[in-house]
Short mmCIF file of C-alpha atoms in Angstrom, two decimals:
data_model
loop_
_atom_site.label_atom_id
_atom_site.label_comp_id
_atom_site.label_asym_id
_atom_site.label_seq_id
_atom_site.Cartn_x
_atom_site.Cartn_y
_atom_site.Cartn_z
CA ALA A 1 -95.76 48.39 178.48
CA GLN A 2 -96.38 44.72 179.01
CA SER A 3 -95.15 42.59 176.15
CA VAL A 4 -93.64 39.29 175.10
CA THR A 5 -91.02 39.03 172.40
CA GLN A 6 -90.15 35.88 170.54
CA PRO A 7 -87.26 36.95 168.33
CA ASP A 8 -87.30 33.92 166.05
CA ILE A 9 -90.22 33.68 163.65
CA HIS A 10 -89.16 30.37 162.15
CA ILE A 11 -86.58 27.80 163.23
CA THR A 12 -85.56 24.59 161.50
CA VAL A 13 -83.88 21.87 163.54
CA SER A 14 -82.69 18.43 162.52
CA GLU A 15 -84.43 15.50 164.14
CA GLY A 16 -82.45 14.46 167.20
CA ALA A 17 -80.79 17.84 167.59
CA SER A 18 -81.32 20.10 170.57
CA LEU A 19 -83.70 23.02 170.53
CA GLU A 20 -83.90 26.38 172.23
CA LEU A 21 -86.72 28.84 171.59
CA ARG A 22 -86.23 32.31 172.96
CA CYS A 23 -88.71 34.40 174.89
CA ASN A 24 -88.23 37.79 176.50
CA TYR A 25 -90.87 39.60 178.43
CA SER A 26 -91.60 43.03 179.80
CA TYR A 27 -93.94 43.00 182.75
CA GLY A 28 -94.46 45.40 185.61
CA ALA A 29 -95.05 42.85 188.32
CA THR A 30 -93.81 39.37 189.13
CA PRO A 31 -94.89 37.37 186.13
CA TYR A 32 -96.40 33.99 185.63
CA LEU A 33 -94.85 32.55 182.49
CA PHE A 34 -96.17 29.91 180.14
CA TRP A 35 -95.28 28.10 176.98
CA TYR A 36 -98.03 26.81 174.71
CA VAL A 37 -97.80 24.73 171.55
CA GLN A 38 -100.20 24.79 168.63
CA SER A 39 -100.21 22.04 166.04
CA PRO A 40 -102.01 22.68 162.75
CA GLY A 41 -105.76 22.67 163.26
CA GLN A 42 -105.41 22.28 166.99
CA GLY A 43 -105.87 24.56 169.95
CA LEU A 44 -103.19 25.87 172.26
CA GLN A 45 -101.77 23.15 174.49
CA LEU A 46 -100.01 24.12 177.70
CA LEU A 47 -96.44 22.81 177.70
CA LEU A 48 -95.23 24.20 181.01
CA LYS A 49 -95.54 27.07 183.44
CA TYR A 50 -93.43 29.01 185.90
CA PHE A 51 -94.96 30.54 189.00
CA SER A 52 -92.14 30.73 191.53
CA GLY A 53 -89.39 28.69 193.11
CA ASP A 54 -87.04 26.57 191.05
CA THR A 55 -86.22 28.54 187.94
CA LEU A 56 -85.90 25.43 185.78
CA VAL A 57 -89.30 23.95 185.12
CA GLN A 58 -90.18 20.71 183.43
CA GLY A 59 -93.12 20.27 181.13
CA ILE A 60 -94.79 17.71 178.96
CA LYS A 61 -93.23 16.04 175.92
CA GLY A 62 -89.71 16.38 177.33
CA PHE A 63 -89.64 20.19 177.25
CA GLU A 64 -88.12 22.40 179.91
CA ALA A 65 -87.75 26.13 180.37
CA GLU A 66 -85.53 28.33 182.47
CA PHE A 67 -86.64 31.58 184.05
CA LYS A 68 -83.90 34.20 184.23
CA ARG A 69 -85.13 37.27 186.03
CA SER A 70 -81.99 39.30 185.30
CA GLN A 71 -82.48 38.77 181.57
CA SER A 72 -86.29 38.87 181.59
CA SER A 73 -86.20 35.62 179.68
CA PHE A 74 -88.01 32.31 179.72
CA ASN A 75 -86.41 30.17 177.04
CA LEU A 76 -87.82 26.80 176.05
CA ARG A 77 -85.47 23.87 175.51
CA LYS A 78 -85.55 20.27 174.46
CA PRO A 79 -82.45 18.07 174.27
CA SER A 80 -83.56 15.96 171.32
CA VAL A 81 -86.24 17.06 168.91
CA HIS A 82 -88.69 14.61 167.32
CA TRP A 83 -90.47 15.13 164.02
CA SER A 84 -93.76 15.36 165.91
CA ASP A 85 -92.51 18.50 167.67
CA ALA A 86 -93.02 20.51 164.48
CA ALA A 87 -95.59 23.13 165.48
CA GLU A 88 -95.96 26.75 166.51
CA TYR A 89 -94.79 27.68 169.98
CA PHE A 90 -96.11 30.61 171.98
CA CYS A 91 -94.66 32.21 175.07
CA ALA A 92 -97.12 34.04 177.33
CA VAL A 93 -97.05 36.08 180.51
CA GLY A 94 -99.78 36.68 183.05
CA ALA A 95 -100.40 38.22 186.42
CA HIS A 96 -100.47 36.55 189.80
CA GLN A 97 -104.23 36.74 189.78
CA ALA A 98 -106.98 34.52 188.50
CA GLY A 99 -109.08 35.68 185.61
CA THR A 100 -106.57 38.04 184.09
CA ALA A 101 -105.34 38.24 180.53
CA LEU A 102 -102.43 36.34 179.14
CA ILE A 103 -100.15 38.36 176.91
CA PHE A 104 -98.75 36.30 174.07
CA GLY A 105 -95.71 36.57 171.88
CA LYS A 106 -96.07 36.29 168.12
CA GLY A 107 -94.95 32.69 168.17
CA THR A 108 -92.10 30.67 166.70
CA THR A 109 -92.74 28.09 164.03
CA LEU A 110 -90.59 25.02 164.44
CA SER A 111 -89.80 22.83 161.47
CA VAL A 112 -88.01 19.52 161.94
CA SER A 113 -85.87 18.15 159.15
CA SER A 114 -84.91 14.50 158.78
CA GLU B 1 -108.60 14.14 180.03
CA PRO B 2 -111.08 17.02 180.30
CA GLU B 3 -110.86 19.57 177.52
CA VAL B 4 -112.42 22.77 176.29
CA THR B 5 -114.62 22.30 173.25
CA GLN B 6 -115.81 24.91 170.76
CA THR B 7 -118.47 24.96 168.07
CA PRO B 8 -118.55 25.47 165.20
CA SER B 9 -115.02 24.87 164.01
CA HIS B 10 -115.56 27.24 161.09
CA GLN B 11 -118.21 29.93 160.65
CA VAL B 12 -118.73 32.00 157.54
CA THR B 13 -120.95 35.03 157.81
CA GLN B 14 -121.77 38.17 155.88
CA MET B 15 -120.74 41.59 157.09
CA GLY B 16 -123.35 43.07 159.40
CA GLN B 17 -124.71 39.73 160.55
CA GLU B 18 -124.73 38.54 164.14
CA VAL B 19 -122.72 35.49 165.11
CA ILE B 20 -122.59 33.43 168.27
CA LEU B 21 -119.55 31.34 169.02
CA ARG B 22 -120.00 28.58 171.55
CA CYS B 23 -117.68 27.02 174.06
CA VAL B 24 -117.97 24.35 176.70
CA PRO B 25 -115.29 24.98 179.34
CA ILE B 26 -113.82 22.26 181.51
CA SER B 27 -116.58 21.29 183.90
CA ASN B 28 -115.16 22.32 187.29
CA HIS B 29 -113.48 25.50 186.06
CA LEU B 30 -114.64 28.86 187.31
CA TYR B 31 -112.94 31.38 184.99
CA PHE B 32 -113.66 31.66 181.29
CA TYR B 33 -111.93 33.61 178.57
CA TRP B 34 -112.11 34.55 174.93
CA TYR B 35 -109.07 35.33 172.81
CA ARG B 36 -108.70 35.91 169.11
CA GLN B 37 -105.89 35.51 166.61
CA ILE B 38 -106.05 37.39 163.36
CA LEU B 39 -104.13 35.53 160.69
CA GLY B 40 -100.43 36.16 161.05
CA GLN B 41 -100.80 38.13 164.27
CA LYS B 42 -100.56 37.52 168.00
CA VAL B 43 -103.15 35.80 170.12
CA GLU B 44 -105.03 38.70 171.75
CA PHE B 45 -107.11 38.72 174.90
CA LEU B 46 -110.73 39.79 174.58
CA VAL B 47 -112.50 39.14 177.86
CA SER B 48 -112.57 37.11 181.03
CA PHE B 49 -115.67 36.03 182.93
CA TYR B 50 -116.23 34.89 186.47
CA ASN B 51 -119.30 34.40 188.60
CA ASN B 52 -121.58 35.56 185.78
CA GLU B 53 -119.74 38.83 185.34
CA ILE B 54 -117.01 40.19 183.14
CA SER B 55 -113.89 40.43 185.27
CA GLU B 56 -111.57 41.97 182.69
CA LYS B 57 -111.85 43.09 179.08
CA SER B 58 -109.54 44.53 176.49
CA GLU B 59 -109.95 47.55 174.26
CA ILE B 60 -110.95 45.19 171.46
CA PHE B 61 -114.01 44.09 173.40
CA ASP B 62 -116.30 46.97 172.51
CA ASP B 63 -120.09 47.23 172.45
CA GLN B 64 -120.28 44.92 169.46
CA PHE B 65 -119.18 42.03 171.64
CA SER B 66 -120.95 40.34 174.50
CA VAL B 67 -120.47 37.17 176.51
CA GLU B 68 -122.91 34.98 178.31
CA ARG B 69 -123.09 31.79 180.29
CA PRO B 70 -126.64 30.78 179.37
CA ASP B 71 -126.57 27.54 181.34
CA GLY B 72 -124.26 25.52 183.53
CA SER B 73 -122.05 24.32 180.73
CA ASN B 74 -121.92 26.74 177.80
CA PHE B 75 -120.05 30.01 177.43
CA THR B 76 -120.80 32.13 174.39
CA LEU B 77 -119.31 35.07 172.53
CA LYS B 78 -121.71 37.16 170.47
CA ILE B 79 -120.67 39.64 167.83
CA ARG B 80 -123.67 41.79 167.03
CA SER B 81 -122.78 43.22 163.64
CA THR B 82 -119.73 41.60 162.16
CA LYS B 83 -117.10 43.53 160.26
CA LEU B 84 -114.49 42.29 157.84
CA GLU B 85 -111.82 42.88 160.48
CA ASP B 86 -113.54 40.46 162.85
CA SER B 87 -112.28 37.61 160.68
CA ALA B 88 -110.01 35.63 162.98
CA MET B 89 -109.60 32.45 164.95
CA TYR B 90 -111.45 32.76 168.24
CA PHE B 91 -110.22 30.72 171.17
CA CYS B 92 -112.12 29.96 174.33
CA ALA B 93 -110.18 29.10 177.49
CA SER B 94 -110.93 28.22 181.07
CA SER B 95 -109.02 28.07 184.33
CA ALA B 96 -109.83 26.29 187.52
CA GLY B 97 -109.94 28.86 190.29
CA GLN B 98 -108.35 31.30 192.61
CA PHE B 99 -105.36 29.36 193.86
CA ARG B 100 -102.00 29.94 192.28
CA SER B 101 -101.71 26.34 191.16
CA SER B 102 -104.95 26.69 189.20
CA TYR B 103 -104.28 29.88 187.25
CA GLU B 104 -103.21 28.21 184.07
CA GLN B 105 -105.61 28.57 181.19
CA TYR B 106 -106.66 25.66 179.02
CA PHE B 107 -107.63 26.46 175.47
CA GLY B 108 -110.12 25.00 173.06
CA PRO B 109 -109.37 24.21 169.40
CA GLY B 110 -110.80 27.50 168.18
CA THR B 111 -113.51 28.69 165.82
CA ARG B 112 -112.37 30.21 162.58
CA LEU B 113 -114.68 33.11 161.76
CA THR B 114 -114.69 34.37 158.20
CA VAL B 115 -116.62 37.57 157.47
CA THR B 116 -117.35 38.21 153.80
#
């Protein structure tokens, strides 16, 4: 079955500390992988995507993610977290085809402490 | 920067009533989607739409649901007879086209539907 697992429901990180949010997927074909962020009252904003090629992808707001096929993982990282990064983060997987569904994980809520 | 917009931001309706949720996708995008997120649960795919036809739908998207592109800019989701379990945040999304670099989906802010 196709699925996305985000093992951490809630993470608290000190401002300035590094961050890693975990994402594991199960997908029958070569996946397209995405990270989205949702701030309170806002929609889902695309942070970054992986289609092929270099397994380390850069996104907006200083985020990066690394695709590891052997571990079926696509973890999101940021070297230094800012208070404005507090939000909910969703990992998603899709097919190599336009117009198809994204499958989302349950999300990880990030809190940033001062 | 172009963005997906949705109206209304919050809709309250009584069980059994029809509701129409509206979306304006990004103007040059060709694929349109609806997702929903029941409180505390995952974002779930409902339907995708291309060239005035449904291209994919989930098991959730039963006969109570329909989608339409009534003009060149709007994309709507209709729920014919709402149930309590339809209460959720509904997200509209759009993607540019058929090339790999344009698969990513851009989401609107959502409409919170409350069925009483």
